[in-house]
Amino acid sequence: MINRFQKTTPSGAFPGTRMRRSRMEPWSRRLVSESRLTPDDLIQPLFVVDGAGAPEDIPSMPGIQRLPLNHAIKAAEAAMQSGVPAIALFPYTDPALRSADGRESFNPDNLICRVTQAIKNAVPEIGIMCDVALDPYTDHGHDGLMSGSGEILNDETLAVLTRQALIQAEAGCDIIAPSDMMDGRVGTIRTALEEAGHHQTLIMAYAAKYASAFYGPFRDAVGSSATLKSNKRSYQMDPANSDEALREVALDIDEGADMILIKPGMPYLDILRRVKDAFAMPTFAYQVSGEYAMIKAASERGWLSEEEAILESLTGFKRAGADGVISYFAMQAVTLLSA
Ligand code: PBG
């Protein structure tokens, strides 16, 4: 018997199938859209600096400035108004306070703690994330302590990172974000937070953080490009590796991470997808300083449209599986989304 559908059902080939039908009108494009970027997906990083002076430009990050306290509070207010759920704070530490042991990192009265407290008081609605790593505090610019022979010491560093995490939680930080890539730090920090009664403090682990050229402008912003004399390949991941990222993520989840971060962003979308598929954890991407600088530099020259590049790149993270994105464009993107 002849199945009447055999004749009338298009085989799937052209012209029965025309992929362009659903792309023809804005309403149908909206209807079939698979990923949606909203303000809820974005975290705005802010660089902070001591003193009561004017904000300082960062030449390799046009449009981004180091903010003294009163400006940082205003920026946090603006972020809250924009609908961004959280900000991430990074300090430019006075060079006089940088030392071999990075002890300013666990001074309870350091810049980050003072800014965190002030923003918590002024803008209690916004989430505050703080980096845990020693690079803004060491005189050698590395994320950990250094031995006489130049090795970055793992276990010795853990003790310092733990003190840093505790004073940040004490100051009101909501999300502790270890970005140092020492082994075992998430578990050590989690245990210390629990023991100190910080049961609700979240940990966003920079689980798969690659040794990347794209951090250059950030190091200008926090002042570590001046101090850093060697690369970070003995602790940050090899860009060639992907299976290894799954092991890193599995360990951080096991040690008590609430959220997982993949970094940098655009060159590592495959990692984001694998991690999201494998673990179904709240998973974030960091569109890092070099990615920001590339888009800015090309659009300043008129080589691409800044606004389109911002929304396309951020949507790409959502499509690749990110629940959210840390981006220097976060607040600008919110404005673009509501336009
Ligand atoms: C420090 C840290 C870095 C970034 C976030 N935390 C730099 C580095 O590891 O050298 C990079 C962020 C960016 O490039 O935007 N541990």
PDB file of C-alpha atoms and ligand atoms in Angstrom, residues 45 47 61 90 131-136 141-143 177-181 206 209-219 222 224 228 232 235-236 261 263-264 286-292 326 328, ligand 1:
ATOM      1  CA  PRO A  45      33.562  44.300  37.240  1.00  0.00           C
ATOM      2  CA  PHE A  47      38.384  48.510  39.541  1.00  0.00           C
ATOM      3  CA  MET A  61      40.772  49.565  28.590  1.00  0.00           C
ATOM      4  CA  PHE A  90      39.265  44.383  41.864  1.00  0.00           C
ATOM      5  CA  ASP A 131      38.638  37.996  43.839  1.00  0.00           C
ATOM      6  CA  VAL A 132      40.795  35.698  45.928  1.00  0.00           C
ATOM      7  CA  ALA A 133      44.365  35.690  44.608  1.00  0.00           C
ATOM      8  CA  LEU A 134      47.536  37.478  45.583  1.00  0.00           C
ATOM      9  CA  ASP A 135      48.541  39.212  42.349  1.00  0.00           C
ATOM     10  CA  PRO A 136      47.368  42.733  43.298  1.00  0.00           C
ATOM     11  CA  GLY A 141      52.674  39.970  40.568  1.00  0.00           C
ATOM     12  CA  HIS A 142      51.991  36.262  40.985  1.00  0.00           C
ATOM     13  CA  ASP A 143      48.782  34.846  42.424  1.00  0.00           C
ATOM     14  CA  ALA A 177      35.853  34.080  43.734  1.00  0.00           C
ATOM     15  CA  PRO A 178      39.190  32.269  43.945  1.00  0.00           C
ATOM     16  CA  SER A 179      41.045  33.063  40.721  1.00  0.00           C
ATOM     17  CA  ASP A 180      44.466  31.859  41.821  1.00  0.00           C
ATOM     18  CA  MET A 181      44.372  28.267  40.483  1.00  0.00           C
ATOM     19  CA  TYR A 206      37.548  30.109  38.578  1.00  0.00           C
ATOM     20  CA  LYS A 209      41.238  29.405  34.157  1.00  0.00           C
ATOM     21  CA  TYR A 210      43.684  29.347  31.292  1.00  0.00           C
ATOM     22  CA  ALA A 211      47.145  30.901  31.069  1.00  0.00           C
ATOM     23  CA  SER A 212      46.061  33.573  28.619  1.00  0.00           C
ATOM     24  CA  ALA A 213      47.407  36.551  26.729  1.00  0.00           C
ATOM     25  CA  PHE A 214      43.979  38.111  27.061  1.00  0.00           C
ATOM     26  CA  TYR A 215      44.540  39.204  30.685  1.00  0.00           C
ATOM     27  CA  GLY A 216      47.041  41.897  29.671  1.00  0.00           C
ATOM     28  CA  PRO A 217      44.829  44.979  30.110  1.00  0.00           C
ATOM     29  CA  PHE A 218      43.536  43.684  33.477  1.00  0.00           C
ATOM     30  CA  ARG A 219      47.119  43.490  34.704  1.00  0.00           C
ATOM     31  CA  VAL A 222      45.471  46.324  38.876  1.00  0.00           C
ATOM     32  CA  SER A 224      50.528  43.782  38.152  1.00  0.00           C
ATOM     33  CA  LEU A 228      55.017  40.401  36.878  1.00  0.00           C
ATOM     34  CA  LYS A 232      51.601  31.916  35.094  1.00  0.00           C
ATOM     35  CA  TYR A 235      49.261  27.161  37.776  1.00  0.00           C
ATOM     36  CA  GLN A 236      46.901  28.417  35.066  1.00  0.00           C
ATOM     37  CA  LEU A 261      33.639  30.059  36.030  1.00  0.00           C
ATOM     38  CA  LYS A 263      37.937  32.078  31.689  1.00  0.00           C
ATOM     39  CA  PRO A 264      38.724  33.680  29.254  1.00  0.00           C
ATOM     40  CA  TYR A 286      34.404  35.787  31.957  1.00  0.00           C
ATOM     41  CA  GLN A 287      34.668  38.027  28.929  1.00  0.00           C
ATOM     42  CA  VAL A 288      38.094  39.214  29.989  1.00  0.00           C
ATOM     43  CA  SER A 289      39.940  42.493  29.625  1.00  0.00           C
ATOM     44  CA  GLY A 290      41.679  41.550  26.372  1.00  0.00           C
ATOM     45  CA  GLU A 291      38.371  40.642  24.770  1.00  0.00           C
ATOM     46  CA  TYR A 292      37.003  44.005  25.899  1.00  0.00           C
ATOM     47  CA  ILE A 326      31.223  38.718  33.823  1.00  0.00           C
ATOM     48  CA  TYR A 328      33.215  45.018  31.327  1.00  0.00           C
TER      49      TYR A 328
HETATM   50  C1  PBG B   1      43.956  37.611  39.074  1.00  0.00           C
HETATM   51  C2  PBG B   1      42.972  37.766  37.992  1.00  0.00           C
HETATM   52  C3  PBG B   1      43.240  37.981  36.637  1.00  0.00           C
HETATM   53  C4  PBG B   1      42.009  38.221  36.044  1.00  0.00           C
HETATM   54  C5  PBG B   1      41.015  38.103  37.029  1.00  0.00           C
HETATM   55  N1  PBG B   1      41.637  37.800  38.230  1.00  0.00           N
HETATM   56  C6  PBG B   1      44.517  38.104  35.903  1.00  0.00           C
HETATM   57  C7  PBG B   1      45.496  37.033  35.899  1.00  0.00           C
HETATM   58  O1  PBG B   1      45.231  35.890  36.265  1.00  0.00           O
HETATM   59  O2  PBG B   1      46.635  37.327  35.531  1.00  0.00           O
HETATM   60  C8  PBG B   1      41.819  38.582  34.603  1.00  0.00           C
HETATM   61  C9  PBG B   1      40.575  39.318  34.265  1.00  0.00           C
HETATM   62  C10 PBG B   1      40.611  40.014  32.963  1.00  0.00           C
HETATM   63  O3  PBG B   1      41.565  39.893  32.165  1.00  0.00           O
HETATM   64  O4  PBG B   1      39.640  40.743  32.705  1.00  0.00           O
HETATM   65  N2  PBG B   1      44.165  36.387  39.576  1.00  0.00           N
END
